[in-house]
Amino acid sequence: MSSATKERLRPGGRSARVQESVHAAVRALTAEHGRAALTVPLIATHAGVTPSTIYRRWGDLPELLADVAVERLRPESAPISTGDLRTDLQLWIDQFVDEMSSGPGRIMVRDVLAGSGDGPDTCCAYTQDQLEIILDQAQRRGDPHPSIDAVMDEIISPIMYRIIFRGQTLRAAYVHSLIATCLARVAP
Amino acid sequence: MSSATKERLRPGGRSARVQESVHAAVRALTAEHGRAALTVPLIATHAGVTPSTIYRRWGDLPELLADVAVERLRPESAPISTGDLRTDLQLWIDQFVDEMSSGPGRIMVRDVLAGSGDGPDTCCAYTQDQLEIILDQAQRRGDPHPSIDAVMDEIISPIMYRIIFRGQTLRAAYVHSLIATCLARVAP
């Protein structure tokens, strides 16, 4: 889509309505029949659009599933702030690990990685934005804190590598040790 | 495949010949026509087998591509040993980064992650086995060295996260700083 086209779209316009009904059809059909049953014609019928609308907009089924997964991974609220950096990080990251290592979470990550677009980078940006909010709060309190790159490299990367490549269920003690090690490097 | 069936297979037997000719067909057709042109019937014709042989053995095209990618990611030789841990790690990891962030490397990783089997775990085990050889050599020399878990968490995970999620091209200076930080923790 050209940027001129993009600018002409408005939230709630026809394009946004098509996207919402197609996404909703994917979610409903997945819940009802399972993911293996999904086909573009079935999704189109359920969403009240033609299959060619879906092919024109998304290309093929994997690209549509990647788009739906990215949308579902978008954070819905700001991180909880307790006034303590370690607690804030633990609360947010514990929930992140729960979501990413759940059955639906693993499928969403797989769908995102199977797409050819910038879905993986968008998901990474969602995570990074949330963590930056937590780090900015520590900064404003004048508390020592690691850089966002350190948090991504030392905490998020090993978590995601173990979930994606090893299929591991991560223990809270392990996750908390990653956080503790990262924070210890910036201890006053 | 049951373990009883597996035990009955011998290298060079009919099953191994089918696998080799199908894998070779995938590699040749990819090189000649590009990956988007691959279909199970095309691969079957090129390999001299029936499509149903492929469906029975691999399930579908993504599972076959995952299997071919895992096989191509299998290391072909032991790591180079120079007698110095840091040098050995840098040589091996520099090559690993080159391979994984190349165009074909990124496609192989994506294919592996798109499969539903234990391909990702197998690839991770290939990496881990190679690094363990390097660490074992340091151990035998009596040199201080990190654990394999530390190397995977602190060096391999951030590299793979940045390649897979961010699509980044990694600078050698960044990769070497990950190695240096990991080694500094076990410095005598």
Coordinates of N, CA and C in Angstrom, one line a residue, chain B residues 3-181:
Chain B
S3 N 9.6 -46.5 16.9 CA 11.0 -46.7 17.1 C 11.4 -48.1 16.5
A4 N 10.4 -49.0 16.5 CA 10.7 -50.3 15.9 C 11.0 -50.2 14.4
T5 N 10.2 -49.3 13.8 CA 10.3 -49.1 12.3 C 11.7 -48.4 12.1
K6 N 12.0 -47.5 13.0 CA 13.2 -46.7 12.8 C 14.4 -47.6 12.9
E7 N 14.4 -48.6 13.9 CA 15.5 -49.5 14.0 C 15.7 -50.4 12.8
R8 N 14.6 -50.6 12.1 CA 14.7 -51.5 10.9 C 15.4 -50.8 9.7
L9 N 15.3 -49.4 9.8 CA 15.9 -48.7 8.7 C 17.4 -48.8 8.7
R10 N 18.1 -48.9 7.6 CA 19.5 -48.9 7.6 C 20.0 -47.8 6.6
P11 N 21.1 -47.1 7.0 CA 21.6 -46.1 6.1 C 21.8 -46.8 4.7
G12 N 21.5 -46.1 3.6 CA 21.7 -46.6 2.3 C 20.5 -47.5 1.9
G13 N 19.5 -47.8 2.8 CA 18.4 -48.6 2.4 C 17.4 -47.8 1.6
R14 N 16.3 -48.4 1.3 CA 15.3 -47.7 0.4 C 14.8 -46.4 1.0
S15 N 14.6 -46.4 2.3 CA 14.1 -45.2 2.9 C 15.1 -44.1 2.9
A16 N 16.3 -44.4 3.1 CA 17.4 -43.4 3.0 C 17.6 -42.9 1.6
R17 N 17.4 -43.8 0.6 CA 17.5 -43.3 -0.8 C 16.4 -42.4 -1.2
V18 N 15.2 -42.7 -0.7 CA 14.0 -41.8 -1.0 C 14.3 -40.5 -0.4
Q19 N 14.8 -40.5 0.9 CA 15.0 -39.2 1.5 C 16.0 -38.4 0.8
E20 N 17.1 -39.0 0.4 CA 18.2 -38.3 -0.3 C 17.7 -37.8 -1.6
S21 N 16.9 -38.6 -2.4 CA 16.5 -38.1 -3.7 C 15.5 -36.9 -3.6
V22 N 14.7 -37.0 -2.6 CA 13.7 -35.9 -2.4 C 14.4 -34.7 -1.9
H23 N 15.3 -34.8 -0.9 CA 16.0 -33.6 -0.5 C 16.8 -33.0 -1.6
A24 N 17.5 -33.8 -2.4 CA 18.2 -33.3 -3.6 C 17.3 -32.6 -4.6
A25 N 16.1 -33.1 -4.8 CA 15.2 -32.5 -5.7 C 14.8 -31.1 -5.1
V26 N 14.5 -31.0 -3.8 CA 14.2 -29.7 -3.2 C 15.3 -28.7 -3.4
R27 N 16.6 -29.1 -3.2 CA 17.7 -28.2 -3.3 C 17.9 -27.8 -4.8
A28 N 17.8 -28.7 -5.7 CA 18.0 -28.4 -7.1 C 16.9 -27.5 -7.6
L29 N 15.6 -27.8 -7.3 CA 14.5 -27.0 -7.8 C 14.5 -25.6 -7.2
T30 N 14.9 -25.5 -5.9 CA 15.0 -24.2 -5.3 C 16.1 -23.4 -6.0
A31 N 17.2 -24.0 -6.3 CA 18.3 -23.2 -7.0 C 17.8 -22.8 -8.4
E32 N 17.1 -23.7 -9.1 CA 16.7 -23.4 -10.4 C 15.6 -22.5 -10.6
H33 N 14.5 -22.7 -9.8 CA 13.2 -22.0 -10.0 C 12.8 -21.1 -8.9
G34 N 13.6 -21.1 -7.8 CA 13.2 -20.3 -6.6 C 12.2 -21.1 -5.7
R35 N 12.1 -20.6 -4.5 CA 11.4 -21.4 -3.5 C 9.9 -21.3 -3.8
A36 N 9.4 -20.2 -4.3 CA 7.9 -20.0 -4.5 C 7.4 -21.0 -5.5
A37 N 8.2 -21.5 -6.4 CA 7.7 -22.4 -7.4 C 7.6 -23.9 -6.9
L38 N 8.1 -24.2 -5.7 CA 8.1 -25.5 -5.2 C 6.7 -26.0 -4.9
T39 N 6.3 -27.2 -5.5 CA 5.1 -27.9 -5.1 C 5.5 -29.4 -4.9
V40 N 4.6 -30.1 -4.2 CA 4.9 -31.5 -3.9 C 4.9 -32.3 -5.2
P41 N 3.9 -32.1 -6.2 CA 4.0 -32.9 -7.4 C 5.3 -32.6 -8.2
L42 N 5.8 -31.3 -8.2 CA 7.0 -31.0 -9.0 C 8.2 -31.7 -8.3
I43 N 8.3 -31.6 -7.0 CA 9.4 -32.3 -6.3 C 9.3 -33.8 -6.5
A44 N 8.1 -34.4 -6.5 CA 8.0 -35.8 -6.7 C 8.5 -36.2 -8.1
T45 N 8.1 -35.5 -9.1 CA 8.5 -35.8 -10.5 C 10.0 -35.8 -10.6
H46 N 10.6 -34.7 -10.0 CA 12.1 -34.5 -10.1 C 12.8 -35.6 -9.3
A47 N 12.2 -36.1 -8.2 CA 12.9 -37.1 -7.4 C 12.6 -38.5 -7.9
G48 N 11.6 -38.7 -8.8 CA 11.3 -40.0 -9.3 C 10.5 -40.8 -8.3
V49 N 9.7 -40.1 -7.4 CA 8.8 -40.8 -6.5 C 7.4 -40.3 -6.8
T50 N 6.4 -41.0 -6.1 CA 5.0 -40.5 -6.3 C 4.8 -39.4 -5.3
P51 N 3.9 -38.4 -5.6 CA 3.5 -37.4 -4.5 C 3.0 -38.1 -3.2
S52 N 2.3 -39.2 -3.3 CA 1.8 -39.8 -2.1 C 3.0 -40.3 -1.2
T53 N 4.1 -40.7 -1.8 CA 5.3 -41.1 -1.0 C 5.7 -39.9 -0.1
I54 N 5.7 -38.7 -0.7 CA 6.1 -37.5 0.0 C 5.0 -37.1 1.1
Y55 N 3.8 -37.2 0.7 CA 2.7 -36.8 1.7 C 2.8 -37.8 2.8
R56 N 3.0 -39.1 2.5 CA 3.0 -40.2 3.6 C 4.1 -39.9 4.6
R57 N 5.3 -39.6 4.0 CA 6.5 -39.5 4.8 C 6.6 -38.1 5.5
W58 N 6.2 -37.0 4.8 CA 6.5 -35.7 5.4 C 5.2 -35.0 5.8
G59 N 4.0 -35.4 5.3 CA 2.8 -34.7 5.7 C 2.4 -33.6 4.7
D60 N 3.2 -32.6 4.6 CA 3.0 -31.5 3.7 C 4.2 -30.8 3.3
L61 N 4.1 -29.8 2.4 CA 5.3 -29.1 1.9 C 6.1 -28.4 3.0
P62 N 5.4 -27.7 3.9 CA 6.2 -27.0 5.0 C 7.0 -28.0 5.8
E63 N 6.4 -29.2 6.1 CA 7.2 -30.1 6.9 C 8.4 -30.7 6.2
L64 N 8.2 -30.9 4.8 CA 9.4 -31.3 4.0 C 10.5 -30.3 4.0
L65 N 10.1 -29.0 3.8 CA 11.0 -27.9 3.7 C 11.8 -27.8 5.1
A66 N 11.0 -28.0 6.2 CA 11.7 -27.9 7.5 C 12.7 -29.0 7.6
D67 N 12.4 -30.2 7.1 CA 13.3 -31.4 7.2 C 14.6 -31.1 6.4
V68 N 14.4 -30.5 5.2 CA 15.5 -30.2 4.4 C 16.4 -29.1 5.0
A69 N 15.8 -28.2 5.6 CA 16.5 -27.1 6.3 C 17.3 -27.6 7.5
V70 N 16.7 -28.4 8.3 CA 17.4 -29.0 9.4 C 18.7 -29.8 9.0
E71 N 18.5 -30.5 7.9 CA 19.6 -31.3 7.4 C 20.7 -30.4 6.9
R72 N 20.3 -29.3 6.2 CA 21.4 -28.4 5.7 C 22.1 -27.6 6.8
L73 N 21.4 -27.5 8.0 CA 22.0 -26.8 9.1 C 22.9 -27.7 10.0
R74 N 22.9 -29.0 9.6 CA 23.8 -30.0 10.4 C 25.3 -29.6 10.1
P75 N 26.1 -29.5 11.2 CA 27.5 -29.1 11.0 C 28.2 -30.2 10.2
E76 N 29.2 -29.7 9.4 CA 29.9 -30.7 8.6 C 31.3 -31.0 9.1
S77 N 31.7 -30.3 10.1 CA 33.1 -30.5 10.6 C 33.1 -30.0 12.1
A78 N 34.2 -30.5 12.8 CA 34.4 -30.0 14.2 C 34.9 -28.6 14.1
P79 N 34.6 -27.8 15.2 CA 35.1 -26.5 15.3 C 36.7 -26.4 15.2
I80 N 37.2 -25.3 14.6 CA 38.6 -25.2 14.6 C 39.2 -24.9 16.0
S81 N 40.3 -25.6 16.3 CA 40.9 -25.4 17.6 C 42.2 -24.7 17.5
T82 N 42.3 -23.6 18.2 CA 43.6 -22.8 18.1 C 44.3 -22.9 19.5
G83 N 43.7 -23.5 20.5 CA 44.3 -23.6 21.8 C 43.9 -22.4 22.7
D84 N 43.1 -21.4 22.1 CA 42.7 -20.3 22.9 C 41.2 -20.2 22.9
L85 N 40.6 -20.1 24.0 CA 39.1 -20.2 24.1 C 38.5 -19.0 23.4
R86 N 38.9 -17.8 23.6 CA 38.3 -16.6 23.0 C 38.4 -16.7 21.5
T87 N 39.6 -17.1 21.0 CA 39.8 -17.1 19.6 C 38.9 -18.2 19.0
D88 N 38.8 -19.4 19.6 CA 38.0 -20.5 19.1 C 36.5 -20.0 19.1
L89 N 36.0 -19.4 20.1 CA 34.6 -18.9 20.2 C 34.4 -17.9 19.1
Q90 N 35.3 -16.9 18.9 CA 35.1 -15.9 17.9 C 35.1 -16.5 16.5
L91 N 36.0 -17.4 16.2 CA 36.0 -18.0 14.9 C 34.7 -18.7 14.6
W92 N 34.3 -19.5 15.6 CA 33.1 -20.4 15.3 C 31.8 -19.5 15.2
I93 N 31.7 -18.5 16.2 CA 30.5 -17.7 16.2 C 30.4 -16.7 15.1
D94 N 31.6 -16.2 14.6 CA 31.6 -15.3 13.5 C 31.0 -16.0 12.2
Q95 N 31.4 -17.3 12.1 CA 30.9 -18.1 11.0 C 29.4 -18.4 11.1
F96 N 29.0 -18.7 12.3 CA 27.6 -18.9 12.7 C 26.8 -17.7 12.3
V97 N 27.2 -16.5 12.7 CA 26.5 -15.3 12.4 C 26.4 -15.1 10.9
D98 N 27.5 -15.3 10.2 CA 27.5 -15.1 8.7 C 26.5 -16.0 8.1
E99 N 26.5 -17.3 8.5 CA 25.5 -18.3 7.9 C 24.1 -17.9 8.2
M100 N 23.8 -17.6 9.5 CA 22.4 -17.4 9.9 C 21.8 -16.1 9.4
S101 N 22.7 -15.1 9.2 CA 22.1 -13.8 8.7 C 22.2 -13.7 7.2
S102 N 22.8 -14.7 6.5 CA 22.7 -14.7 5.0 C 21.3 -14.9 4.6
G103 N 21.0 -14.6 3.3 CA 19.7 -14.8 2.8 C 19.3 -16.3 2.9
P104 N 20.1 -17.2 2.4 CA 19.7 -18.6 2.5 C 19.5 -19.1 4.0
G105 N 20.4 -18.5 4.8 CA 20.4 -18.9 6.3 C 19.0 -18.5 6.9
R106 N 18.6 -17.2 6.6 CA 17.3 -16.7 7.2 C 16.2 -17.6 6.7
I107 N 16.2 -18.0 5.4 CA 15.1 -18.9 4.9 C 15.1 -20.2 5.6
M108 N 16.3 -20.8 5.8 CA 16.4 -22.1 6.4 C 15.9 -22.0 7.9
V109 N 16.2 -20.9 8.6 CA 15.7 -20.8 10.0 C 14.2 -20.7 10.0
R110 N 13.7 -19.9 9.0 CA 12.2 -19.7 8.9 C 11.6 -21.0 8.6
D111 N 12.1 -21.8 7.7 CA 11.6 -23.1 7.3 C 11.6 -24.0 8.5
V112 N 12.7 -24.0 9.3 CA 12.8 -24.9 10.5 C 11.7 -24.5 11.5
L113 N 11.5 -23.2 11.7 CA 10.6 -22.8 12.7 C 9.1 -23.0 12.2
A114 N 8.9 -23.1 10.9 CA 7.5 -23.3 10.4 C 7.1 -24.8 10.5
G115 N 8.0 -25.7 10.7 CA 7.7 -27.1 10.9 C 7.1 -27.4 12.2
S116 N 6.3 -28.4 12.4 CA 5.7 -28.7 13.7 C 6.5 -29.7 14.5
G117 N 7.5 -30.3 13.9 CA 8.3 -31.3 14.6 C 9.3 -30.7 15.6
D118 N 10.4 -31.6 15.8 CA 11.4 -31.1 16.7 C 12.6 -30.5 16.0
G119 N 12.4 -30.0 14.8 CA 13.4 -29.3 14.0 C 14.2 -28.2 14.8
P120 N 13.4 -27.3 15.4 CA 14.1 -26.2 16.1 C 15.0 -26.7 17.2
D121 N 14.5 -27.7 17.9 CA 15.3 -28.3 19.0 C 16.6 -29.0 18.5
T122 N 16.4 -29.7 17.3 CA 17.6 -30.3 16.7 C 18.6 -29.3 16.3
C123 N 18.2 -28.2 15.7 CA 19.1 -27.1 15.3 C 19.8 -26.5 16.4
C124 N 19.1 -26.3 17.5 CA 19.7 -25.8 18.7 C 20.7 -26.8 19.3
A125 N 20.4 -28.1 19.2 CA 21.4 -29.1 19.7 C 22.6 -29.1 18.8
Y126 N 22.5 -28.9 17.5 CA 23.7 -28.8 16.6 C 24.6 -27.7 17.1
T127 N 24.0 -26.5 17.4 CA 24.8 -25.4 17.8 C 25.5 -25.7 19.2
Q128 N 24.7 -26.2 20.1 CA 25.1 -26.5 21.4 C 26.3 -27.6 21.4
D129 N 26.1 -28.6 20.6 CA 27.2 -29.6 20.5 C 28.5 -29.0 20.0
Q130 N 28.4 -28.2 19.0 CA 29.7 -27.6 18.5 C 30.3 -26.7 19.6
L131 N 29.5 -25.9 20.3 CA 30.1 -25.0 21.3 C 30.6 -25.9 22.5
E132 N 30.0 -27.0 22.8 CA 30.5 -27.8 23.9 C 31.8 -28.4 23.6
I133 N 32.1 -28.7 22.3 CA 33.4 -29.2 21.9 C 34.5 -28.1 22.3
I134 N 34.2 -26.9 22.0 CA 35.1 -25.8 22.2 C 35.3 -25.6 23.7
L135 N 34.2 -25.7 24.5 CA 34.3 -25.5 26.0 C 35.1 -26.7 26.6
D136 N 34.8 -27.9 26.1 CA 35.5 -29.1 26.6 C 37.0 -29.0 26.4
Q137 N 37.4 -28.4 25.3 CA 38.9 -28.3 25.0 C 39.5 -27.3 26.1
A138 N 38.7 -26.2 26.4 CA 39.2 -25.3 27.4 C 39.3 -26.0 28.8
Q139 N 38.3 -26.8 29.0 CA 38.3 -27.6 30.3 C 39.5 -28.5 30.4
R140 N 39.8 -29.2 29.3 CA 41.0 -30.1 29.3 C 42.3 -29.4 29.5
R141 N 42.3 -28.1 29.0 CA 43.6 -27.3 29.1 C 43.6 -26.7 30.5
G142 N 42.5 -26.9 31.3 CA 42.5 -26.3 32.6 C 42.2 -24.8 32.6
D143 N 41.7 -24.3 31.4 CA 41.4 -22.8 31.3 C 40.0 -22.5 31.9
P144 N 39.8 -21.4 32.5 CA 38.5 -21.0 33.0 C 37.6 -20.8 31.8
H145 N 36.3 -21.2 31.9 CA 35.4 -21.2 30.8 C 34.0 -21.1 31.3
P146 N 33.1 -20.4 30.6 CA 31.7 -20.4 31.0 C 31.0 -21.7 30.8
S147 N 29.8 -21.9 31.4 CA 29.0 -23.1 31.1 C 28.4 -23.0 29.8
I148 N 27.9 -24.1 29.2 CA 27.3 -24.1 27.9 C 26.0 -23.2 28.0
D149 N 25.3 -23.3 29.2 CA 24.0 -22.5 29.3 C 24.3 -21.0 29.2
A150 N 25.5 -20.6 29.8 CA 25.8 -19.2 29.8 C 26.1 -18.8 28.3
V151 N 26.8 -19.6 27.6 CA 27.1 -19.3 26.2 C 25.8 -19.2 25.4
M152 N 24.9 -20.1 25.6 CA 23.6 -20.1 24.8 C 22.8 -18.9 25.2
D153 N 22.7 -18.6 26.5 CA 21.9 -17.5 27.0 C 22.5 -16.1 26.6
E154 N 23.8 -16.0 26.8 CA 24.4 -14.6 26.7 C 25.0 -14.3 25.3
I155 N 25.2 -15.3 24.5 CA 25.8 -15.0 23.2 C 24.8 -15.5 22.1
I156 N 24.5 -16.8 22.0 CA 23.7 -17.3 20.9 C 22.3 -16.7 20.9
S157 N 21.6 -16.6 22.1 CA 20.2 -16.1 22.1 C 20.1 -14.7 21.6
P158 N 20.9 -13.7 22.1 CA 20.7 -12.3 21.6 C 21.0 -12.3 20.1
I159 N 22.0 -13.1 19.6 CA 22.3 -13.1 18.2 C 21.1 -13.6 17.4
M160 N 20.5 -14.7 17.8 CA 19.4 -15.2 17.0 C 18.1 -14.4 17.2
Y161 N 17.9 -13.8 18.4 CA 16.7 -12.9 18.5 C 16.8 -11.7 17.6
R162 N 18.0 -11.1 17.5 CA 18.2 -9.9 16.6 C 18.1 -10.3 15.1
I163 N 18.5 -11.5 14.8 CA 18.4 -11.9 13.4 C 17.0 -12.3 13.0
I164 N 16.3 -13.0 13.9 CA 14.9 -13.5 13.6 C 13.9 -12.4 13.7
F165 N 13.9 -11.7 14.8 CA 12.9 -10.7 15.1 C 13.1 -9.3 14.5
R166 N 14.4 -8.9 14.5 CA 14.7 -7.6 14.0 C 15.2 -7.5 12.6
G167 N 15.6 -8.7 12.1 CA 16.1 -8.7 10.7 C 17.4 -8.0 10.6
Q168 N 18.2 -7.9 11.7 CA 19.4 -7.1 11.8 C 20.6 -7.7 11.1
T169 N 21.5 -6.9 10.6 CA 22.8 -7.3 10.2 C 23.7 -7.0 11.4
L170 N 24.3 -8.0 12.0 CA 25.1 -7.8 13.2 C 26.5 -7.4 12.9
R171 N 27.0 -6.4 13.6 CA 28.4 -6.0 13.5 C 29.3 -6.9 14.3
A172 N 30.5 -7.2 13.7 CA 31.4 -8.0 14.4 C 31.8 -7.5 15.8
A173 N 31.8 -6.2 15.9 CA 32.2 -5.6 17.2 C 31.1 -5.9 18.3
Y174 N 29.9 -5.9 17.9 CA 28.8 -6.3 18.8 C 28.9 -7.7 19.2
V175 N 29.1 -8.6 18.2 CA 29.2 -10.0 18.5 C 30.4 -10.3 19.5
H176 N 31.5 -9.7 19.2 CA 32.7 -9.9 20.0 C 32.5 -9.3 21.4
S177 N 31.7 -8.3 21.6 CA 31.4 -7.7 22.9 C 30.6 -8.7 23.7
L178 N 29.6 -9.4 23.1 CA 28.9 -10.5 23.8 C 29.8 -11.6 24.3
I179 N 30.8 -12.0 23.4 CA 31.7 -13.0 23.8 C 32.6 -12.5 25.0
A180 N 33.1 -11.3 24.9 CA 34.0 -10.7 25.9 C 33.3 -10.6 27.2
T181 N 32.0 -10.2 27.2 CA 31.2 -10.0 28.5 C 31.0 -11.4 29.1

